[in-house]
Structures are given as structure tokens and as C-alpha cells.
Coordinates of N, CA and C in Angstrom, one line a residue:
X1 N 268.8 342.9 205.5 CA 269.2 341.6 205.1 C 269.1 340.5 206.1
X2 N 268.4 340.7 207.2 CA 268.4 339.7 208.2 C 267.1 338.9 208.0
X3 N 267.1 337.7 208.7 CA 265.9 336.9 208.6 C 264.8 337.6 209.3
X4 N 263.7 337.4 208.7 CA 262.4 338.0 209.2 C 261.5 336.8 209.3
X5 N 260.8 336.8 210.5 CA 259.9 335.7 210.7 C 258.5 336.2 210.5
X6 N 257.8 335.6 209.6 CA 256.4 336.0 209.3 C 255.5 334.8 209.8
X7 N 254.5 335.1 210.5 CA 253.6 334.1 211.1 C 252.2 334.3 210.5
X8 N 251.7 333.3 210.0 CA 250.3 333.3 209.5 C 249.4 332.6 210.5
X9 N 248.4 333.3 210.9 CA 247.4 332.7 211.8 C 246.2 332.5 210.9
X10 N 246.0 331.3 210.5 CA 244.9 331.0 209.6 C 243.7 330.4 210.4
X11 N 242.6 331.1 210.3 CA 241.4 330.6 211.0 C 240.4 330.1 209.9
X12 N 239.8 329.0 210.2 CA 238.8 328.5 209.2 C 237.5 328.6 209.9
X13 N 236.7 329.4 209.3 CA 235.3 329.6 209.8 C 234.5 328.4 209.5
X14 N 233.8 327.9 210.5 CA 233.0 326.7 210.3 C 231.8 327.0 209.4
X15 N 231.4 325.9 208.7 CA 230.2 326.0 207.9 C 229.0 326.0 208.9
X16 N 228.2 326.9 208.8 CA 227.0 326.9 209.7 C 225.9 326.1 209.1
X17 N 225.2 325.4 209.9 CA 224.0 324.6 209.5 C 222.8 324.9 210.3
X18 N 221.7 324.7 209.6 CA 220.4 324.9 210.3 C 219.4 323.9 209.7
X19 N 218.5 323.4 210.6 CA 217.4 322.5 210.1 C 216.1 323.1 210.5
X20 N 215.2 323.1 209.5 CA 213.8 323.6 209.7 C 212.8 322.5 209.5
X21 N 212.1 322.1 210.5 CA 211.1 321.1 210.4 C 209.7 321.7 210.2
X22 N 209.1 321.4 209.1 CA 207.8 322.0 208.7 C 206.8 320.8 208.4
X23 N 205.6 320.9 208.9 CA 204.5 320.0 208.6 C 203.4 320.9 208.0
X24 N 202.9 320.5 206.8 CA 201.8 321.3 206.1 C 200.7 320.3 205.7
X25 N 199.6 320.9 205.4 CA 198.4 320.1 204.9 C 198.6 320.0 203.4
X26 N 198.0 319.0 202.8 CA 198.1 318.9 201.3 C 197.7 320.1 200.5
X27 N 196.7 320.8 201.0 CA 196.2 322.0 200.3 C 197.1 323.2 200.5
X28 N 198.2 323.1 201.2 CA 199.2 324.2 201.4 C 200.4 324.0 200.5
X29 N 200.3 323.0 199.6 CA 201.4 322.8 198.6 C 201.1 323.6 197.4
X30 N 202.1 324.0 196.6 CA 203.5 323.8 196.9 C 204.0 324.7 198.1
X31 N 205.0 324.2 198.8 CA 205.5 325.0 199.9 C 206.8 325.7 199.5
X32 N 206.8 327.0 199.8 CA 208.0 327.8 199.4 C 208.9 328.0 200.6
X33 N 210.2 327.9 200.3 CA 211.3 328.0 201.4 C 212.6 328.4 200.7
X34 N 213.2 329.5 201.1 CA 214.5 329.9 200.6 C 214.5 330.0 199.1
X35 N 213.5 330.6 198.5 CA 213.3 330.8 197.1 C 213.2 329.5 196.3
X36 N 212.7 328.4 196.9 CA 212.5 327.1 196.3 C 211.1 326.7 196.6
X37 N 210.5 325.9 195.7 CA 209.1 325.4 196.0 C 209.2 323.9 196.0
X38 N 208.4 323.3 196.9 CA 208.4 321.8 197.2 C 207.0 321.3 197.1
X39 N 206.8 320.2 196.5 CA 205.5 319.6 196.3 C 205.3 318.3 197.0
X40 N 206.4 317.7 197.5 CA 206.3 316.4 198.2 C 207.1 316.5 199.5
X41 N 206.8 315.5 200.4 CA 207.5 315.4 201.6 C 208.9 315.0 201.3
X42 N 209.8 315.4 202.2 CA 211.2 315.0 202.0 C 212.2 315.9 202.8
X43 N 213.5 315.6 202.7 CA 214.5 316.4 203.3 C 215.3 317.1 202.2
X44 N 215.3 318.4 202.2 CA 215.9 319.3 201.2 C 217.0 320.2 201.8
X45 N 218.1 320.3 201.1 CA 219.2 321.2 201.6 C 219.5 322.2 200.5
X46 N 219.8 323.4 201.0 CA 220.3 324.5 200.1 C 221.5 325.1 200.7
X47 N 222.4 325.6 199.9 CA 223.6 326.2 200.3 C 223.5 327.7 200.1
X48 N 223.6 328.4 201.2 CA 223.5 329.9 201.3 C 224.8 330.5 201.7
X49 N 224.9 331.8 201.7 CA 226.1 332.5 202.3 C 225.7 332.9 203.7
X50 N 226.5 332.5 204.7 CA 226.3 332.8 206.0 C 226.8 334.2 206.4
X51 N 226.6 334.7 207.6 CA 227.1 336.0 208.0 C 228.6 336.1 208.0
X52 N 229.3 335.0 208.0 CA 230.8 335.1 208.0 C 231.3 335.1 206.6
X53 N 230.4 335.0 205.6 CA 230.8 335.0 204.2 C 231.1 333.6 203.7
X54 N 230.9 332.6 204.6 CA 231.2 331.2 204.3 C 229.8 330.5 203.9
X55 N 229.9 329.3 203.4 CA 228.7 328.5 203.1 C 227.9 328.3 204.4
X56 N 226.6 328.3 204.2 CA 225.7 328.0 205.3 C 224.7 326.9 204.7
X57 N 224.7 325.8 205.3 CA 223.8 324.7 204.8 C 222.5 324.7 205.5
X58 N 221.4 325.1 204.8 CA 220.1 325.1 205.5 C 219.3 323.8 205.0
X59 N 218.7 323.1 205.9 CA 218.0 321.9 205.6 C 216.5 322.0 206.0
X60 N 215.7 321.7 205.1 CA 214.2 321.6 205.3 C 213.8 320.2 205.4
X61 N 213.1 319.9 206.5 CA 212.5 318.5 206.6 C 211.0 318.8 206.5
X62 N 210.4 318.5 205.3 CA 209.0 318.8 205.0 C 208.2 317.5 205.2
X63 N 207.2 317.7 206.0 CA 206.2 316.6 206.2 C 204.8 317.0 205.8
X64 N 204.1 316.1 205.1 CA 202.8 316.4 204.6 C 201.8 315.6 205.5
X65 N 201.0 316.4 206.2 CA 200.0 315.8 207.1 C 198.9 315.2 206.3
X66 N 198.3 314.1 206.7 CA 197.3 313.4 205.9 C 195.9 314.1 205.9
X67 N 195.2 314.0 204.8 CA 193.8 314.3 204.8 C 193.1 313.1 205.3
X68 N 192.2 313.3 206.4 CA 191.5 312.2 206.9 C 190.2 312.0 206.2
X69 N 189.7 310.8 206.2 CA 188.4 310.5 205.6 C 187.6 309.6 206.6
X70 N 186.3 309.7 206.5 CA 185.4 308.8 207.2 C 184.1 308.7 206.4
X71 N 183.5 307.5 206.7 CA 182.2 307.2 206.0 C 181.2 306.8 207.0
X72 N 180.0 307.4 206.9 CA 178.9 307.1 207.8 C 177.8 306.6 207.0
X73 N 177.4 305.3 207.3 CA 176.3 304.7 206.6 C 175.0 304.8 207.5
X74 N 174.0 305.4 206.9 CA 172.7 305.7 207.6 C 171.5 305.2 206.8
X75 N 170.6 304.5 207.4 CA 169.4 304.1 206.8 C 168.2 304.7 207.6
X76 N 167.3 305.4 206.9 CA 166.2 306.0 207.6 C 164.9 305.7 206.9
X77 N 163.8 305.8 207.7 CA 162.5 305.7 207.1 C 162.1 307.0 206.4
X78 N 161.2 306.9 205.4 CA 160.8 308.2 204.7 C 160.3 309.3 205.6
X79 N 159.6 308.9 206.7 CA 159.1 309.9 207.6 C 160.1 310.5 208.5
X80 N 161.4 310.1 208.4 CA 162.5 310.7 209.1 C 163.3 311.7 208.3
X81 N 162.8 312.0 207.1 CA 163.4 313.0 206.3 C 162.8 314.3 206.6
X82 N 163.5 315.4 206.4 CA 164.9 315.5 206.0 C 165.8 315.0 207.2
X83 N 166.9 314.5 206.7 CA 167.9 313.9 207.7 C 169.0 315.0 207.8
X84 N 169.4 315.3 209.1 CA 170.4 316.3 209.3 C 171.7 315.6 209.7
X85 N 172.8 316.1 209.1 CA 174.2 315.5 209.4 C 175.2 316.6 209.1
X86 N 176.1 316.8 210.1 CA 177.2 317.8 209.9 C 176.6 319.2 209.4
X87 N 175.6 319.7 210.0 CA 175.0 321.0 209.7 C 174.4 321.1 208.3
X88 N 174.1 319.9 207.7 CA 173.5 319.9 206.4 C 172.2 319.1 206.5
X89 N 171.3 319.3 205.6 CA 170.0 318.6 205.5 C 169.9 317.8 204.2
X90 N 169.4 316.6 204.3 CA 169.3 315.7 203.1 C 167.9 315.2 203.0
X91 N 167.3 315.3 201.8 CA 166.0 314.8 201.5 C 165.9 313.6 200.7
X92 N 167.0 313.0 200.2 CA 166.9 311.9 199.4 C 168.2 311.0 199.6
X93 N 168.0 309.8 199.2 CA 169.1 308.8 199.3 C 170.3 309.3 198.4
X94 N 171.5 308.9 198.8 CA 172.7 309.3 198.0 C 173.9 309.3 198.9
X95 N 175.0 309.6 198.2 CA 176.3 309.7 198.9 C 176.7 311.2 198.9
X96 N 177.0 311.7 200.1 CA 177.3 313.2 200.2 C 178.6 313.4 201.0
X97 N 179.4 314.3 200.5 CA 180.7 314.6 201.1 C 180.6 316.0 201.7
X98 N 181.2 316.2 202.9 CA 181.4 317.5 203.5 C 182.9 317.6 203.9
X99 N 183.5 318.8 203.7 CA 184.9 319.0 204.1 C 184.9 319.7 205.5
X100 N 185.5 319.1 206.4 CA 185.6 319.6 207.8 C 187.1 319.8 208.1
X101 N 187.4 320.3 209.3 CA 188.8 320.4 209.7 C 189.0 319.3 210.7
X102 N 190.0 318.5 210.4 CA 190.4 317.4 211.2 C 191.2 317.8 212.4
X103 N 191.5 316.8 213.3 CA 192.3 317.1 214.5 C 193.7 317.6 214.2
X104 N 194.2 317.2 213.0 CA 195.6 317.7 212.6 C 195.6 319.1 212.0
X105 N 194.4 319.7 211.9 CA 194.3 321.0 211.3 C 194.1 321.0 209.8
X106 N 194.1 319.8 209.2 CA 194.0 319.7 207.7 C 192.5 319.3 207.4
X107 N 192.2 319.2 206.1 CA 190.9 318.8 205.6 C 190.6 317.4 206.1
X108 N 189.4 317.2 206.5 CA 188.8 315.9 206.8 C 187.6 315.8 205.9
X109 N 187.6 314.8 205.1 CA 186.5 314.5 204.2 C 185.5 313.5 204.8
X110 N 184.4 313.9 205.2 CA 183.4 313.0 205.8 C 182.3 312.7 204.7
X111 N 182.0 311.4 204.6 CA 181.1 311.0 203.6 C 179.9 310.4 204.3
X112 N 178.7 310.8 203.9 CA 177.4 310.2 204.4 C 176.9 309.4 203.2
X113 N 176.6 308.1 203.5 CA 175.9 307.2 202.5 C 174.5 307.1 203.1
X114 N 173.5 307.8 202.6 CA 172.2 307.8 203.1 C 171.3 306.9 202.3
X115 N 170.6 305.9 203.0 CA 169.7 305.0 202.4 C 168.3 305.3 202.9
X116 N 167.3 305.3 202.1 CA 165.9 305.4 202.5 C 165.3 304.1 202.5
X117 N 164.9 303.6 203.6 CA 164.2 302.3 203.7 C 162.8 302.5 203.1
X118 N 162.2 301.5 202.4 CA 160.9 301.6 201.8 C 159.8 301.5 202.8
X119 N 158.7 302.3 202.4 CA 157.5 302.1 203.1 C 156.8 300.9 202.4
X120 N 156.4 299.9 203.2 CA 155.8 298.7 202.6 C 154.3 298.9 202.6
X121 N 153.7 298.3 201.6 CA 152.2 298.3 201.4 C 151.7 296.9 201.2
X122 N 150.5 296.7 201.6 CA 149.8 295.5 201.3 C 148.3 295.8 201.2
X123 N 147.6 295.0 200.4 CA 146.2 295.1 200.2 C 145.5 293.7 200.5
X124 N 144.5 293.8 201.3 CA 143.7 292.6 201.7 C 142.3 292.8 201.2
X125 N 141.9 291.9 200.3 CA 140.5 292.0 199.8 C 139.6 290.9 200.5
X126 N 138.6 291.4 201.2 CA 137.7 290.6 202.0 C 136.3 290.8 201.6
X127 N 135.6 289.7 201.4 CA 134.2 289.8 201.1 C 133.4 289.0 202.2
X128 N 132.5 289.7 202.9 CA 131.7 289.0 204.0 C 130.3 289.1 203.7
X129 N 129.5 288.3 204.4 CA 128.0 288.4 204.4 C 127.6 289.4 205.4
X130 N 126.5 290.0 205.3 CA 126.0 291.0 206.2 C 126.0 290.5 207.7
X131 N 125.7 289.2 207.9 CA 125.6 288.7 209.2 C 127.0 288.5 209.9
X132 N 128.1 288.8 209.1 CA 129.5 288.6 209.6 C 130.0 290.0 210.1
X133 N 129.2 291.0 210.0 CA 129.6 292.3 210.5 C 129.3 292.4 212.0
X134 N 130.0 293.2 212.7 CA 131.2 293.9 212.3 C 132.4 293.0 212.0
X135 N 133.2 293.5 211.1 CA 134.4 292.7 210.7 C 135.6 293.3 211.4
X136 N 136.4 292.4 212.0 CA 137.6 292.9 212.7 C 138.9 292.6 211.9
X137 N 139.8 293.6 211.8 CA 141.0 293.5 211.0 C 142.0 294.4 211.6
X138 N 143.2 293.9 211.9 CA 144.3 294.7 212.5 C 143.8 295.6 213.7
X139 N 143.1 295.0 214.6 CA 142.7 295.7 215.8 C 141.7 296.8 215.5
X140 N 141.0 296.7 214.4 CA 140.0 297.7 214.0 C 138.7 296.9 213.7
X141 N 137.5 297.6 213.9 CA 136.2 297.0 213.6 C 135.6 297.8 212.5
X142 N 135.0 297.1 211.5 CA 134.4 297.7 210.3 C 133.0 297.2 210.2
X143 N 132.0 298.2 209.9 CA 130.6 297.8 209.9 C 130.1 298.0 208.5
X144 N 130.8 298.5 207.5 CA 130.3 298.7 206.2 C 131.4 298.5 205.2
X145 N 131.0 298.3 203.9 CA 131.9 298.1 202.8 C 132.8 299.4 202.6
X146 N 134.0 299.2 202.1 CA 134.8 300.3 201.9 C 136.3 299.9 201.8
X147 N 137.1 300.9 201.6 CA 138.6 300.7 201.6 C 139.1 301.4 202.8
X148 N 139.9 300.7 203.6 CA 140.4 301.2 204.9 C 141.9 301.1 204.9
X149 N 142.6 302.1 205.4 CA 144.0 302.0 205.6 C 144.4 302.1 207.1
X150 N 145.4 301.3 207.4 CA 146.0 301.4 208.8 C 147.5 301.4 208.6
X151 N 148.1 302.2 209.4 CA 149.6 302.3 209.4 C 150.1 301.5 210.5
X152 N 150.9 300.5 210.1 CA 151.6 299.6 211.1 C 153.1 299.8 211.0
X153 N 153.8 299.1 211.8 CA 155.3 299.1 211.7 C 155.8 297.9 211.0
X154 N 156.5 298.1 209.9 CA 157.0 297.0 209.1 C 158.2 296.3 209.7
X155 N 158.6 295.2 209.1 CA 159.8 294.5 209.6 C 161.1 295.4 209.5
X156 N 161.1 296.4 208.6 CA 162.3 297.3 208.6 C 162.2 298.4 209.5
X157 N 161.2 298.5 210.4 CA 161.0 299.5 211.3 C 160.3 300.8 210.8
X158 N 160.0 300.8 209.5 CA 159.3 301.9 208.9 C 157.8 301.7 208.8
X159 N 157.1 302.7 208.4 CA 155.6 302.5 208.2 C 155.3 301.4 207.2
X160 N 154.3 300.7 207.5 CA 153.7 299.7 206.6 C 152.2 300.1 206.5
X161 N 151.8 300.4 205.3 CA 150.5 300.8 205.0 C 149.7 299.6 204.6
X162 N 148.8 299.1 205.4 CA 147.9 298.0 205.1 C 146.6 298.5 204.7
X163 N 146.1 298.0 203.6 CA 144.8 298.4 203.1 C 143.8 297.2 203.1
X164 N 142.6 297.5 203.6 CA 141.5 296.5 203.6 C 140.5 297.0 202.6
X165 N 140.2 296.1 201.7 CA 139.1 296.4 200.8 C 138.0 295.4 201.2
X166 N 137.0 296.0 201.9 CA 135.9 295.2 202.4 C 134.7 295.3 201.6
X167 N 134.2 294.2 201.1 CA 132.9 294.2 200.3 C 131.9 293.3 201.1
X168 N 130.7 293.7 200.9 CA 129.5 293.0 201.6 C 128.8 292.2 200.5
X169 N 128.7 290.9 200.6 CA 128.0 290.1 199.6 C 126.6 290.3 199.6

């Protein structure tokens, strides 16, 4: 029947926390973490049971690395075909994409816009008397009637095919 002193020593276990920082490429989505899937960048928390039996707050900081892009504009003469770019060969004008690995480890989309400059042509019709032979044209000399072609460099830097049609009156 005497007083009895009972003492309670109450310990409160701390909630444990953890943060996981993850950076992924867009092609690695959805990202799975702690039985959840995530499709966008953000900060996400889940409550789990820690080793002490108490709540454990786990936080995911998800970053999506960008896909990089670049465009290369190239103009070539027809005699420069096929054109080689990023281990590919191209025979005609157009817009071409290749997927490479960027500096951040993600896809890098490189675009080639290939333009083919034209070969220019011209025809000069000349009629001369026999006493006007030899006839000089574009640093060439001609002694008889006929059709003659010379390849020159045009204003666009490409071949220019000049044709002389020489007739003798």
C-alpha cells in the first residue's frame, strides 16, 4: 500500500529524411523510383517506413536534361556530290537529320540543310566569213564550223557550261 514511483522515459525517434538528385535524358522517361513513375522534372516526396519503424521521408529531385539541336546550312556545286556529313553521304538537296550523342549524354539532333547550286549554261551563236577564221572565243581558237563547249566558273562558284555554235557563211 505504499507509494510507488513509476518513471516513463519516452524517446521520440526522429523522422529520417533523404534526398536523391537525378538527371535523366528525355528518352529515359518515365523514370521509376520507389515504386512510382515520373514523366516530368520536379521535386517528389514519398513516405516510407524507416529502420526504426517510423516514417522516413524520401525526396526525389528529378531534372530532365535537354535534347540539343543544331542546323548546318551547306550549298555545294553538283560536281561536289556526294556530300559527306556526320558519317552519312547525300546525293541530292534536302533537309536531313541525324541523332548523335550530345555533351550532356543525351540525344543531339543535328540537321543538315543541303542546297545544290545550279550549273549555269549559255549558248552563243556566231556566224563568220571564212576570212575571219580562226575565230577566238573564251581563250580558245576555232577553225571550222561546229558546236563547242567550254567549262568555266560561274558567278556562284560552280561550273558554267558555255556553248559556241559557230557557222561559216
